Amino acid sequence: MTAIDLDRYRRALIAPGAPWFSLAGLLARFPRGALSLGAILLVSGASGSYALGGAIAATFVVGLSLAGPVWARAMDRVGQRLPLLASAAALIVSTALLTGAVLWRWPVWTWFGLAAIAGVCCLDVGPAVRARWTALLAGDDRQSGFAIETIVDEILYVLAPPLVTVIAVAAAPASGLAVIVVIGAVGLAWLGVLTRSQPIPRGRERRARLVPPLGILPLVVAWIGVGAMFGAFDITAVAWAAELGGAWLTGVLMAAFALGNTVGAIVYGALTLRPSARARWLALTALVAAAAVMLPLAARGLVLIGVVLLFGLLVGPLLVAGFALLESRVDRDRVTELLAYPSIGSGIGIPLGSMIAGAWIDAQGAASGFLIVTAAAAAALVLSAAGEGVVAVVARVRRPVVSQVS
């Protein structure tokens, strides 16, 4: 029988340092949540080209995604303090150079190079915080810690984009970018000095393996579909609101999605579930793909807001289940590194979903963009099922070999 145990959240938050590193992690996430939007506003304001602004933002996201496992590997080896403090300083310098390059009209190729450098300097703090939850909690309580991180992510996407937009409109695009970076740097530095809750670094006593375990790779690939779903949803929400004649509806639709994610993650994180982590992940990808079918059917009216809220109620648990399955397969001495690998998949999927949905919307109209959201959710399901099938077959093949050797 499935039971709801909300007391898990109390147990999680009284773990040593938990409220503080979770709050510091929220601040440190601000660049990840709004720096690409700030770059779009900065570049489009200076050049008049949204296409160029989008390309610069995508370059930043790619740099952030590819550098994520490198930063995480460093934190596993030497501890979190030094990489977090280094990222805080490097992020300020790199974004200042990018801003100067745009405002002072340096050659456009320098904008792309500096956007990539800024992305590399922007340490994705999510794996670092999830690694702390992994070190502090055990069993089902750990699922509640991951749920808290999903909630923090949703709070970020409610706060950061409006903040950078309001400051950019009220003052200047460069000001919005600067505020987001300063908040992020403060969060990174704060998390860096909270050493009591960080996992024990493994040091250099073992030769580092460059290839992640086989069980991690299917999740990274599946995260491409999840990222494409988010990328397609964001751009479609903007176009849908514009078509209905009220830009403010973009915020309403995104808030409904974030609220659904948050409530879904809270409930899921408090559940005691018997199925395996793999079964939960596959079941939720199937449910999300089925629910996504409702989006294009409801896209012609305001009823879509309610449908998006229901959709988000499933997406939140999907994210929690994905990280729980990932955590169950990581090597204990590579927790932070391996928890960062989904960022590679999402870093590929988000711009891919945005580009495909944007082209589809230009050709077929705003409401049709939700078909791309549905297709991305279906792709996540297919990739998840295929990947887990491969993992199961390989495990079955390896088992007799191990038995014969023993």
Coordinates of C-alpha atoms in Angstrom, one line a residue:
M1 CA 0.0 0.0 0.0
T2 CA 1.3 3.5 -0.9
A3 CA 1.6 5.8 2.0
I4 CA 2.3 9.6 2.2
D5 CA 4.8 10.6 4.8
L6 CA 5.2 14.4 4.8
D7 CA 7.4 14.1 8.0
R8 CA 10.2 13.1 5.6
Y9 CA 10.6 16.7 4.6
R10 CA 11.1 17.7 8.3
R11 CA 13.7 14.9 8.7
A12 CA 15.5 16.1 5.5
L13 CA 15.5 19.8 6.5
I14 CA 16.9 19.1 10.0
A15 CA 19.9 17.3 8.5
P16 CA 23.1 19.2 9.3
G17 CA 23.2 22.4 7.2
A18 CA 20.3 21.4 4.9
P19 CA 18.3 24.6 5.0
W20 CA 21.4 26.7 4.4
F21 CA 22.9 24.7 1.5
S22 CA 19.5 24.5 -0.1
L23 CA 19.0 28.2 0.0
A24 CA 22.6 28.9 -1.1
G25 CA 21.9 26.5 -4.0
L26 CA 18.8 28.5 -5.0
L27 CA 20.9 31.7 -5.3
A28 CA 23.7 29.9 -7.1
R29 CA 21.2 28.6 -9.7
F30 CA 20.2 32.1 -10.8
P31 CA 22.7 32.3 -13.7
R32 CA 21.6 28.9 -15.0
G33 CA 17.9 30.0 -14.9
A34 CA 18.2 33.5 -16.4
L35 CA 21.6 34.2 -17.8
S36 CA 20.6 32.9 -21.3
L37 CA 17.5 35.1 -21.2
G38 CA 19.7 38.0 -20.1
A39 CA 22.0 37.3 -23.0
I40 CA 19.1 37.4 -25.5
L41 CA 17.9 40.7 -24.1
L42 CA 21.4 42.2 -24.2
V43 CA 22.3 41.0 -27.7
S44 CA 18.9 41.6 -29.3
G45 CA 18.9 45.1 -27.8
A46 CA 22.3 45.9 -29.2
S47 CA 22.0 44.2 -32.6
G48 CA 18.3 44.2 -33.3
S49 CA 18.4 40.5 -34.0
Y50 CA 16.6 37.9 -31.9
A51 CA 18.1 35.2 -34.0
L52 CA 21.6 36.3 -33.0
G53 CA 20.5 36.7 -29.4
G54 CA 19.1 33.1 -29.4
A55 CA 22.3 31.8 -30.9
I56 CA 24.4 33.4 -28.3
A57 CA 22.1 32.1 -25.5
A58 CA 22.4 28.6 -27.0
T59 CA 26.2 28.8 -27.1
F60 CA 26.1 29.7 -23.3
V61 CA 23.8 26.7 -22.6
V62 CA 26.1 24.3 -24.5
G63 CA 29.2 25.5 -22.7
L64 CA 27.4 25.1 -19.3
S65 CA 26.2 21.6 -20.2
L66 CA 29.5 20.3 -21.5
A67 CA 31.5 21.7 -18.5
G68 CA 29.1 20.4 -15.9
P69 CA 30.7 16.9 -15.5
V70 CA 34.2 18.5 -15.5
W71 CA 33.3 20.8 -12.6
A72 CA 31.5 18.0 -10.8
R73 CA 34.5 15.6 -11.2
A74 CA 36.7 18.3 -9.6
M75 CA 34.3 18.6 -6.7
D76 CA 34.4 14.8 -6.1
R77 CA 38.2 14.9 -6.1
V78 CA 39.2 18.0 -4.1
G79 CA 35.9 18.9 -2.4
Q80 CA 33.3 21.5 -3.3
R81 CA 34.8 24.6 -1.8
L82 CA 37.6 25.4 -4.3
P83 CA 35.6 24.8 -7.5
L84 CA 32.6 26.8 -6.2
L85 CA 34.7 29.8 -5.2
A86 CA 36.6 29.6 -8.5
S87 CA 33.4 29.5 -10.5
A88 CA 32.0 32.5 -8.7
A89 CA 35.0 34.6 -9.6
A90 CA 35.3 33.3 -13.2
L91 CA 31.6 33.8 -13.8
I92 CA 31.8 37.5 -12.9
V93 CA 34.8 38.1 -15.1
S94 CA 33.6 36.2 -18.1
T95 CA 30.1 37.8 -18.2
A96 CA 31.6 41.2 -17.7
L97 CA 33.8 40.6 -20.8
L98 CA 30.8 39.3 -22.8
T99 CA 28.7 42.3 -21.8
G100 CA 31.6 44.6 -22.8
A101 CA 32.1 42.8 -26.1
V102 CA 28.4 43.3 -27.0
L103 CA 28.2 47.0 -25.9
W104 CA 31.5 48.0 -27.4
R105 CA 30.6 46.2 -30.7
W106 CA 33.5 43.8 -30.8
P107 CA 33.4 41.4 -33.7
V108 CA 30.5 39.0 -33.4
W109 CA 32.7 35.9 -33.3
T110 CA 34.1 37.2 -30.0
W111 CA 30.5 37.2 -28.6
F112 CA 30.2 33.5 -29.4
G113 CA 33.6 32.7 -27.9
L114 CA 32.9 34.7 -24.7
A115 CA 29.4 33.2 -24.4
A116 CA 30.9 29.7 -24.5
I117 CA 33.5 30.7 -21.9
A118 CA 30.8 32.2 -19.6
G119 CA 28.9 28.9 -19.9
V120 CA 32.0 26.9 -19.0
C121 CA 32.6 29.2 -16.0
C122 CA 29.0 28.8 -14.8
L123 CA 29.1 25.8 -12.5
D124 CA 25.8 23.9 -12.5
V125 CA 25.2 23.7 -8.8
G126 CA 22.4 21.2 -8.9
P127 CA 24.6 18.1 -8.8
A128 CA 26.7 19.6 -5.9
V129 CA 23.5 20.1 -3.8
R130 CA 22.1 16.7 -4.7
A131 CA 25.4 15.1 -3.7
R132 CA 25.0 16.7 -0.3
W133 CA 21.5 15.2 0.1
T134 CA 22.9 11.9 -1.0
A135 CA 25.6 12.0 1.7
L136 CA 23.2 13.1 4.4
L137 CA 20.1 11.0 3.8
A138 CA 19.3 7.4 3.2
G139 CA 16.5 5.3 1.8
D140 CA 13.2 7.0 1.0
D141 CA 14.3 10.2 2.8
R142 CA 16.8 10.7 0.0
Q143 CA 13.9 10.8 -2.5
S144 CA 12.5 13.7 -0.4
G145 CA 15.8 15.5 -0.7
F146 CA 15.7 15.2 -4.4
A147 CA 12.1 16.4 -4.4
I148 CA 13.2 19.5 -2.5
E149 CA 15.7 20.2 -5.2
T150 CA 13.0 19.9 -7.9
I151 CA 11.0 22.4 -5.9
V152 CA 13.9 24.8 -5.7
D153 CA 14.4 24.5 -9.4
E154 CA 10.8 25.5 -10.0
I155 CA 11.1 28.4 -7.5
L156 CA 14.1 29.5 -9.6
Y157 CA 12.2 29.6 -12.8
V158 CA 9.4 31.5 -11.2
L159 CA 11.8 34.2 -9.8
A160 CA 14.8 34.6 -12.1
P161 CA 13.3 35.2 -15.6
P162 CA 10.9 37.9 -14.4
L163 CA 13.7 39.5 -12.4
V164 CA 16.1 39.9 -15.3
T165 CA 13.3 41.1 -17.6
V166 CA 12.0 43.7 -15.2
I167 CA 15.5 45.1 -14.5
A168 CA 16.3 45.0 -18.3
V169 CA 13.2 47.0 -19.1
A170 CA 13.5 49.4 -16.2
A171 CA 17.2 50.1 -16.4
A172 CA 19.2 48.4 -19.2
P173 CA 19.7 44.8 -20.4
A174 CA 23.3 44.9 -19.1
S175 CA 21.9 45.7 -15.6
G176 CA 19.6 42.7 -15.6
L177 CA 22.5 40.5 -16.6
A178 CA 24.7 42.0 -13.9
V179 CA 22.2 41.4 -11.1
I180 CA 21.6 37.8 -12.1
V181 CA 25.4 37.1 -12.1
V182 CA 26.0 38.8 -8.8
I183 CA 23.2 36.8 -7.1
G184 CA 24.6 33.6 -8.6
A185 CA 28.2 34.4 -7.5
V186 CA 27.0 35.1 -4.0
G187 CA 25.2 31.8 -3.9
L188 CA 28.2 29.9 -5.3
A189 CA 30.5 31.5 -2.7
W190 CA 28.1 30.9 0.1
L191 CA 27.7 27.2 -0.8
G192 CA 31.5 27.0 -1.1
V193 CA 32.1 28.1 2.5
L194 CA 29.4 25.6 3.8
T195 CA 31.9 22.8 4.2
R196 CA 30.2 20.9 7.0
S197 CA 27.5 19.4 4.7
Q198 CA 29.7 18.6 1.7
P199 CA 30.5 15.0 0.8
I200 CA 34.0 13.8 1.7
P201 CA 36.2 14.2 -1.4
R202 CA 37.8 11.1 -2.7
G203 CA 41.2 12.8 -3.4
R204 CA 43.6 11.4 -6.0
E205 CA 44.2 7.9 -4.5
R206 CA 42.3 6.3 -7.4
R207 CA 42.8 6.7 -11.1
A208 CA 39.9 8.7 -12.4
R209 CA 37.7 6.9 -14.9
L210 CA 36.6 9.1 -17.8
V211 CA 33.7 7.0 -19.0
P212 CA 30.5 7.0 -16.9
P213 CA 28.9 3.6 -16.0
L214 CA 26.7 2.0 -18.6
G215 CA 23.6 2.5 -16.5
I216 CA 24.1 6.3 -16.6
L217 CA 24.2 6.6 -20.4
P218 CA 20.6 5.7 -21.1
L219 CA 19.4 8.4 -18.7
V220 CA 21.6 11.0 -20.3
V221 CA 20.2 10.1 -23.7
A222 CA 16.6 10.2 -22.4
W223 CA 17.3 13.6 -20.9
I224 CA 17.6 14.9 -24.4
G225 CA 13.9 14.2 -24.9
V226 CA 13.1 15.8 -21.5
G227 CA 15.2 18.9 -22.3
A228 CA 13.5 19.2 -25.8
M229 CA 10.1 19.0 -24.0
F230 CA 11.1 22.0 -21.9
G231 CA 12.7 23.9 -24.7
A232 CA 9.6 23.5 -27.0
F233 CA 7.2 24.4 -24.2
D234 CA 9.0 27.7 -23.4
I235 CA 9.0 29.0 -26.9
T236 CA 5.5 27.7 -27.6
A237 CA 4.1 29.4 -24.5
V238 CA 5.5 32.8 -25.7
A239 CA 4.0 32.3 -29.2
W240 CA 0.6 31.0 -27.8
A241 CA 0.3 34.1 -25.5
A242 CA 1.1 36.5 -28.3
E243 CA -1.4 34.8 -30.6
L244 CA -4.2 35.2 -28.0
G245 CA -3.3 38.9 -27.7
G246 CA -1.9 39.0 -24.2
A247 CA 1.8 38.7 -23.5
W248 CA 1.0 38.4 -19.8
L249 CA -0.5 35.0 -20.5
T250 CA 3.1 33.7 -21.0
G251 CA 3.7 34.2 -17.3
V252 CA 0.4 32.7 -16.3
L253 CA 1.1 29.6 -18.4
M254 CA 4.6 29.1 -17.1
A255 CA 3.5 29.7 -13.5
A256 CA 0.8 27.0 -13.9
F257 CA 3.5 24.6 -15.2
A258 CA 5.9 25.5 -12.3
L259 CA 3.1 25.2 -9.8
G260 CA 2.1 21.8 -11.1
N261 CA 5.8 20.6 -11.1
T262 CA 6.2 21.8 -7.5
V263 CA 3.0 20.2 -6.1
G264 CA 3.7 17.0 -8.0
A265 CA 7.3 16.8 -6.6
I266 CA 6.1 17.5 -3.1
V267 CA 3.6 14.7 -3.2
Y268 CA 5.9 12.3 -4.9
G269 CA 8.7 13.0 -2.5
A270 CA 6.5 12.0 0.4
L271 CA 5.3 8.7 -1.0
T272 CA 6.5 5.3 0.0
L273 CA 6.5 3.3 -3.2
R274 CA 7.3 -0.4 -3.7
P275 CA 8.2 -0.5 -7.4
S276 CA 11.9 -0.3 -8.3
A277 CA 13.5 3.0 -9.2
R278 CA 13.6 1.8 -12.9
A279 CA 9.9 0.9 -12.9
R280 CA 9.0 4.3 -11.4
W281 CA 11.0 6.1 -14.0
L282 CA 9.5 4.2 -16.9
A283 CA 6.0 4.5 -15.6
L284 CA 6.3 8.2 -15.2
T285 CA 7.8 8.8 -18.7
A286 CA 4.8 6.9 -20.0
L287 CA 2.3 9.0 -18.0
V288 CA 4.0 12.2 -19.1
A289 CA 3.9 11.2 -22.7
A290 CA 0.2 10.3 -22.4
A291 CA -0.6 13.6 -20.7
A292 CA 1.3 15.6 -23.3
V293 CA -1.2 14.5 -25.9
M294 CA -3.8 16.8 -24.2
L295 CA -1.7 19.9 -24.8
P296 CA -2.3 20.4 -28.5
L297 CA -6.0 19.4 -28.1
A298 CA -6.5 22.2 -25.6
A299 CA -4.3 24.8 -27.2
R300 CA -7.0 26.9 -28.7
G301 CA -8.3 28.4 -25.5
L302 CA -7.6 29.3 -21.9
V303 CA -8.5 25.8 -20.8
L304 CA -4.9 25.1 -21.7
I305 CA -3.8 26.7 -18.4
G306 CA -5.6 24.0 -16.4
V307 CA -4.2 21.2 -18.7
V308 CA -0.7 22.6 -18.3
L309 CA -1.2 22.5 -14.5
L310 CA -2.2 18.8 -14.7
F311 CA 0.8 18.1 -17.0
G312 CA 3.2 19.7 -14.5
L313 CA 1.8 17.5 -11.8
L314 CA 3.4 14.5 -13.6
V315 CA 6.6 16.3 -14.8
G316 CA 7.7 17.1 -11.3
P317 CA 7.7 13.4 -10.2
L318 CA 9.4 12.5 -13.4
L319 CA 12.4 14.7 -12.6
V320 CA 12.6 13.3 -9.0
A321 CA 12.4 9.7 -10.3
G322 CA 15.0 10.3 -12.9
F323 CA 17.6 11.6 -10.4
A324 CA 16.6 8.9 -7.9
L325 CA 17.4 6.2 -10.6
L326 CA 20.6 8.0 -11.5
E327 CA 21.7 8.2 -7.9
S328 CA 21.0 4.4 -7.4
R329 CA 23.6 3.7 -10.2
V330 CA 26.4 6.0 -9.3
D331 CA 29.8 5.1 -7.9
R332 CA 30.0 6.4 -4.3
D333 CA 33.3 8.2 -5.1
R334 CA 31.8 9.9 -8.2
V335 CA 28.4 11.0 -7.0
T336 CA 28.7 14.7 -7.9
E337 CA 30.2 14.0 -11.3
L338 CA 27.7 11.4 -12.4
L339 CA 24.7 13.5 -11.1
A340 CA 25.9 16.2 -13.6
Y341 CA 25.6 14.0 -16.7
P342 CA 21.9 14.7 -17.3
S343 CA 22.9 18.3 -17.9
I344 CA 24.6 17.2 -21.1
G345 CA 21.4 15.6 -22.4
S346 CA 19.3 18.6 -21.4
G347 CA 21.9 21.0 -22.9
I348 CA 21.4 19.2 -26.2
G349 CA 17.6 18.9 -25.9
I350 CA 16.6 22.4 -24.8
P351 CA 18.0 24.3 -27.8
L352 CA 17.0 21.4 -30.1
G353 CA 13.4 21.6 -28.9
S354 CA 13.4 25.4 -29.1
M355 CA 14.6 25.4 -32.7
I356 CA 12.3 22.7 -33.9
A357 CA 9.3 24.2 -32.2
G358 CA 10.2 27.7 -33.4
A359 CA 10.4 26.6 -37.0
W360 CA 7.1 24.6 -36.7
I361 CA 5.3 27.6 -35.2
D362 CA 6.5 29.8 -38.0
A363 CA 5.1 27.4 -40.5
Q364 CA 1.9 26.2 -38.8
G365 CA 0.9 28.7 -36.0
A366 CA 1.5 29.0 -32.3
A367 CA -0.8 26.2 -31.1
S368 CA 1.0 23.7 -33.3
G369 CA 4.1 24.1 -31.1
F370 CA 2.5 21.9 -28.5
L371 CA 2.7 19.1 -31.0
I372 CA 6.5 19.3 -30.6
V373 CA 6.1 19.2 -26.8
T374 CA 4.1 16.0 -27.3
A375 CA 6.7 14.6 -29.7
A376 CA 9.5 15.4 -27.3
A377 CA 7.7 13.6 -24.4
A378 CA 7.1 10.6 -26.7
A379 CA 10.8 10.7 -27.6
A380 CA 11.8 10.7 -23.9
L381 CA 9.6 7.6 -23.4
V382 CA 11.1 5.7 -26.4
L383 CA 14.6 6.6 -25.4
S384 CA 14.0 5.6 -21.8
A385 CA 12.4 2.3 -22.7
A386 CA 15.1 1.5 -25.2
G387 CA 17.9 2.5 -22.9
E388 CA 16.6 0.5 -19.9
G389 CA 16.2 -2.5 -22.3
V390 CA 19.8 -2.3 -23.2
V391 CA 20.9 -2.0 -19.5
A392 CA 18.7 -5.1 -18.7
V393 CA 20.1 -7.2 -21.5
V394 CA 23.7 -6.3 -20.7
A395 CA 23.1 -7.1 -17.0
R396 CA 21.6 -10.5 -18.0
V397 CA 24.6 -11.3 -20.2
R398 CA 27.2 -10.2 -17.6
R399 CA 25.6 -12.3 -14.8
P400 CA 26.4 -15.7 -16.2
V401 CA 29.9 -14.6 -16.9
V402 CA 30.4 -13.5 -13.3
S403 CA 28.9 -16.7 -12.1
Q404 CA 31.3 -18.8 -14.2
V405 CA 34.3 -16.8 -13.0
S406 CA 33.3 -17.1 -9.4

